[in-house]
PDB file of C-alpha atoms in Angstrom:
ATOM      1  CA  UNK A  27      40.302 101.523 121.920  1.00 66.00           C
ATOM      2  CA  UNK A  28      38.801  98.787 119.851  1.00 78.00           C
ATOM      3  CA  UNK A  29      35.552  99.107 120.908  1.00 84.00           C
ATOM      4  CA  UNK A  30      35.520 102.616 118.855  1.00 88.00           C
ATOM      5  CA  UNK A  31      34.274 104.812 121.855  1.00 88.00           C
ATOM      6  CA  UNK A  32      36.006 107.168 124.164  1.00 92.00           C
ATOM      7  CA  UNK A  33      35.161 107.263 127.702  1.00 89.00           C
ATOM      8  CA  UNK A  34      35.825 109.915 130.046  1.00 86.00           C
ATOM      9  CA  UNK A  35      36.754 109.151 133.465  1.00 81.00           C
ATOM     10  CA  UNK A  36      36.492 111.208 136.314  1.00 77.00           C
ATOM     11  CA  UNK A  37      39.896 110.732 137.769  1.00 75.00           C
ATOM     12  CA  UNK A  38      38.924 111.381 141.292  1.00 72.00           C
ATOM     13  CA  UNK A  39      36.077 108.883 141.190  1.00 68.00           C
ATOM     14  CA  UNK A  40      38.222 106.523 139.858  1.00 64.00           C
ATOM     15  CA  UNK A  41      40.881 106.256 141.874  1.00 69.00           C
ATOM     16  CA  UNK A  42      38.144 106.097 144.892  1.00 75.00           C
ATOM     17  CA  UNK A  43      37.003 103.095 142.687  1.00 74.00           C
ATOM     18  CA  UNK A  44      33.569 105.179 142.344  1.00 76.00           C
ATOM     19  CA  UNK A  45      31.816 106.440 139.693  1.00 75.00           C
ATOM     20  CA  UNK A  46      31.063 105.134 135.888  1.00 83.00           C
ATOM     21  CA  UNK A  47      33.255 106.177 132.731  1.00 85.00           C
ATOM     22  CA  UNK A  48      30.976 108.798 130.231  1.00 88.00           C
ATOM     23  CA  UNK A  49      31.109 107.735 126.419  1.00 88.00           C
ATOM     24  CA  UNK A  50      31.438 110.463 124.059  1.00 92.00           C
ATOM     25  CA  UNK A  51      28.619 110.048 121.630  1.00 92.00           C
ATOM     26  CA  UNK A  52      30.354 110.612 118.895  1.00 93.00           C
ATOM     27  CA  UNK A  53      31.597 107.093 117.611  1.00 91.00           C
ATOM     28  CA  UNK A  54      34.947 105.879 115.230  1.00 94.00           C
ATOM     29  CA  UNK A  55      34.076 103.603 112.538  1.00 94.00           C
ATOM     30  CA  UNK A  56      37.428 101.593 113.472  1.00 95.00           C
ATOM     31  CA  UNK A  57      40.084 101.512 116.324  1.00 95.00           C
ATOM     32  CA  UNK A  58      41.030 105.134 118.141  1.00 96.00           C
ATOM     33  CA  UNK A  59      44.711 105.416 118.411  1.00 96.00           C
ATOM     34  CA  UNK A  60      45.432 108.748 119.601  1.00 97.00           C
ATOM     35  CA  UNK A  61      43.900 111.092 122.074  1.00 96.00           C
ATOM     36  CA  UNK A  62      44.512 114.345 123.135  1.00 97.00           C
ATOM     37  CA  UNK A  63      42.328 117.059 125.694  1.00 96.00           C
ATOM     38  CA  UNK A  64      42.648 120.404 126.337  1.00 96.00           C
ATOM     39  CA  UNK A  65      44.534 122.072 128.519  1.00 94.00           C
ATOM     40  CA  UNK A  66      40.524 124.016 129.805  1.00 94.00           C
ATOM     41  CA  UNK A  67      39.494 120.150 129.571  1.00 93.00           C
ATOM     42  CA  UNK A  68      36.794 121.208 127.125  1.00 95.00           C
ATOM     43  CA  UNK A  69      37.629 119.192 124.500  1.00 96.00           C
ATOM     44  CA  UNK A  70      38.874 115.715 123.599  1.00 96.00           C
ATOM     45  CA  UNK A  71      40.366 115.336 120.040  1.00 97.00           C
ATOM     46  CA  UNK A  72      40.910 111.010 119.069  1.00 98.00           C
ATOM     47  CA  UNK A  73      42.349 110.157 115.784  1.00 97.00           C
ATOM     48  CA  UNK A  74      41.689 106.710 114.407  1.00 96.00           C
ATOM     49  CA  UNK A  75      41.903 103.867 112.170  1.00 96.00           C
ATOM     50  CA  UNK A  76      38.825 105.311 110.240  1.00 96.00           C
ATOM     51  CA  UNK A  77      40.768 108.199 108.942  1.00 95.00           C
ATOM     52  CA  UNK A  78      39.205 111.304 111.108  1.00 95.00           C
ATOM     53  CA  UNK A  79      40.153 113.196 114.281  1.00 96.00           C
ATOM     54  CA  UNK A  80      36.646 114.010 116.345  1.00 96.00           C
ATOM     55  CA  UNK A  81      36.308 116.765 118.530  1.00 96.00           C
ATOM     56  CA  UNK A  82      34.299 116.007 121.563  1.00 97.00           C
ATOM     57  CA  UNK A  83      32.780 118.636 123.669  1.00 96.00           C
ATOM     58  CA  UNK A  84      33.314 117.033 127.416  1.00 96.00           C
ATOM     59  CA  UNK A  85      30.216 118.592 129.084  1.00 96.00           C
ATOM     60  CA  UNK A  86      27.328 117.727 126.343  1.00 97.00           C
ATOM     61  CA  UNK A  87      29.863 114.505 125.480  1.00 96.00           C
ATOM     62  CA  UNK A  88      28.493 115.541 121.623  1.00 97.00           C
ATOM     63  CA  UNK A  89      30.631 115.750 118.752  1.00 96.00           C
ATOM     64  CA  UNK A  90      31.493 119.385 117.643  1.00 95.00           C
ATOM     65  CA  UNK A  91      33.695 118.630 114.663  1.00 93.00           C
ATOM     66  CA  UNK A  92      35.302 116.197 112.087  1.00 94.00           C
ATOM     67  CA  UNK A  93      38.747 116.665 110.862  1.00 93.00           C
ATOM     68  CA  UNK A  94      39.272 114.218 107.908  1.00 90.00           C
ATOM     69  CA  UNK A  95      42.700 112.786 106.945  1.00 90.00           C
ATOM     70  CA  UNK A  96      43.537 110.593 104.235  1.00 90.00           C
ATOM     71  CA  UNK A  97      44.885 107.504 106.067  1.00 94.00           C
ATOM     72  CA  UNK A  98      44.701 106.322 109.598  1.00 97.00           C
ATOM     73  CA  UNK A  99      45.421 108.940 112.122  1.00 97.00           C
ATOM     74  CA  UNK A 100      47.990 107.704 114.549  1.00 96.00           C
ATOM     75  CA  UNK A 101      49.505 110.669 116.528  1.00 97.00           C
ATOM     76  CA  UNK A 102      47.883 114.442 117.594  1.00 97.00           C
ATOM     77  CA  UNK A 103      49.366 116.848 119.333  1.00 97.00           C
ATOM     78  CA  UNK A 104      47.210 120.178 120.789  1.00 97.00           C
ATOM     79  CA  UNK A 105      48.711 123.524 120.550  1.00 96.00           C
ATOM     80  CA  UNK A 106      49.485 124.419 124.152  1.00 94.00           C
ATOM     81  CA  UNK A 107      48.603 127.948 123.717  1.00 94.00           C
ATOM     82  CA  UNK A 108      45.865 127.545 121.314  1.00 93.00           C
ATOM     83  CA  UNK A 109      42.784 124.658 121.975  1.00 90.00           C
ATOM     84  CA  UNK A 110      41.867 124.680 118.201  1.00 90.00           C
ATOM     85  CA  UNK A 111      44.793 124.233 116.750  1.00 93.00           C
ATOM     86  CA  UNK A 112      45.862 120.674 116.259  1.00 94.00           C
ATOM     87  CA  UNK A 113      48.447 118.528 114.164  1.00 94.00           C
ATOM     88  CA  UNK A 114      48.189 115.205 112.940  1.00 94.00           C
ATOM     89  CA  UNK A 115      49.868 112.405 112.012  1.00 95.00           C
ATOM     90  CA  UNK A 116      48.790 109.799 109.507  1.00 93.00           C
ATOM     91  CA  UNK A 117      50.140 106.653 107.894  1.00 92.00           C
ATOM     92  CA  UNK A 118      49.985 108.402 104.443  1.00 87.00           C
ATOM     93  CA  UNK A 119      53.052 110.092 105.736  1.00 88.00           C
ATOM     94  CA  UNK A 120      51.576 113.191 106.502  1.00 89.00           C
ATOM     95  CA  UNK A 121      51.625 115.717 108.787  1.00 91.00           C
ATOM     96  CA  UNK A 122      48.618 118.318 108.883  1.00 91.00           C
ATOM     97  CA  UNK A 123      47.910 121.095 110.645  1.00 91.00           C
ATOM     98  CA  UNK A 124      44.394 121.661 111.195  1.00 92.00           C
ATOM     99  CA  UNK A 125      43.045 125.120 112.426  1.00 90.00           C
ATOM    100  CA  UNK A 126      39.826 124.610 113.639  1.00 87.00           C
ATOM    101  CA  UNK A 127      38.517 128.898 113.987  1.00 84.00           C
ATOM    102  CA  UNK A 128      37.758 128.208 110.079  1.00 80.00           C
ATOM    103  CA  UNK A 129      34.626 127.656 108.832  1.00 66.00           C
ATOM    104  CA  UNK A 130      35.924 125.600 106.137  1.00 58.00           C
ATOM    105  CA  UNK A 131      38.795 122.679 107.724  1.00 57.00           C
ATOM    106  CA  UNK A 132      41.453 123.152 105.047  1.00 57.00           C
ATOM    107  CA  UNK A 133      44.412 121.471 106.750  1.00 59.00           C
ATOM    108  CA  UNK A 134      48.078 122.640 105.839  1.00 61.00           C
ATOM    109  CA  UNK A 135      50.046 120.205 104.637  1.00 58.00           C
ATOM    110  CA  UNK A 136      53.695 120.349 106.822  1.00 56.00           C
ATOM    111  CA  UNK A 137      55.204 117.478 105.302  1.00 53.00           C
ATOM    112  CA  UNK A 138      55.443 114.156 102.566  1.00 53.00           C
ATOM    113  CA  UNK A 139      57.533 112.980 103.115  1.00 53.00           C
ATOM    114  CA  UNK A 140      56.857 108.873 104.037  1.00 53.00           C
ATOM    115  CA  UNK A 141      57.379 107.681 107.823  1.00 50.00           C
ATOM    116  CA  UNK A 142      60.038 105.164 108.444  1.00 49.00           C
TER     117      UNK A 142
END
């Protein structure tokens, strides 16, 4: 959202109108557009006007990673079969595919082609 945060709700509590939202500590430096969790709800990856997709650990709500694009990320998508596996999509037109096992976060690049 605007505010920069994501909050994680605990749907049941919610819906009961009980219970508080938990903020991830880990912070954008601009607008989230994009989030995505895992299908073990571990993890919650947001993408954002600040150029980076975080990975948020849900129990400790601390950051565990930093994936860094070159533009604003506007669209992720989790591999279904595979939690650290993620692609991105930015407004430089790209499309990267981030494997998150490696030590070092050398995305692939899948396409350049611009976004209409």
């Amino acid at each position: 959202g605007d505010d920069r945060r994501v909050m994680l709700w605990q749907f049941g509590q919610a819906i009961l109108d009980k219970g508080k939202p938990e903020p991830m500590k880990g912070l954008h430096q601009s607008n989230v557009f994009c989030l995505g969790i895992t299908n073990d709800n571990q993890k919650i990856y947001s993408g954002g006007n600040d150029d980076i997709v975080i990975v948020h650990d849900t129990e400790s709500k601390c950051p565990l990673e930093v994936l860094q694009h070159q533009r604003a990320v506007c669209s992720l998508s989790i591999d279904p079969f595979n939690e650290r596996v993620v692609t991105t999509a930015g407004n430089d037109g790209r499309l990267l595919l981030f494997d998150t096992r490696q030590s070092v976060h050398d995305s692939s690049l899948l396409t350049i082609s611009p976004i209409l």
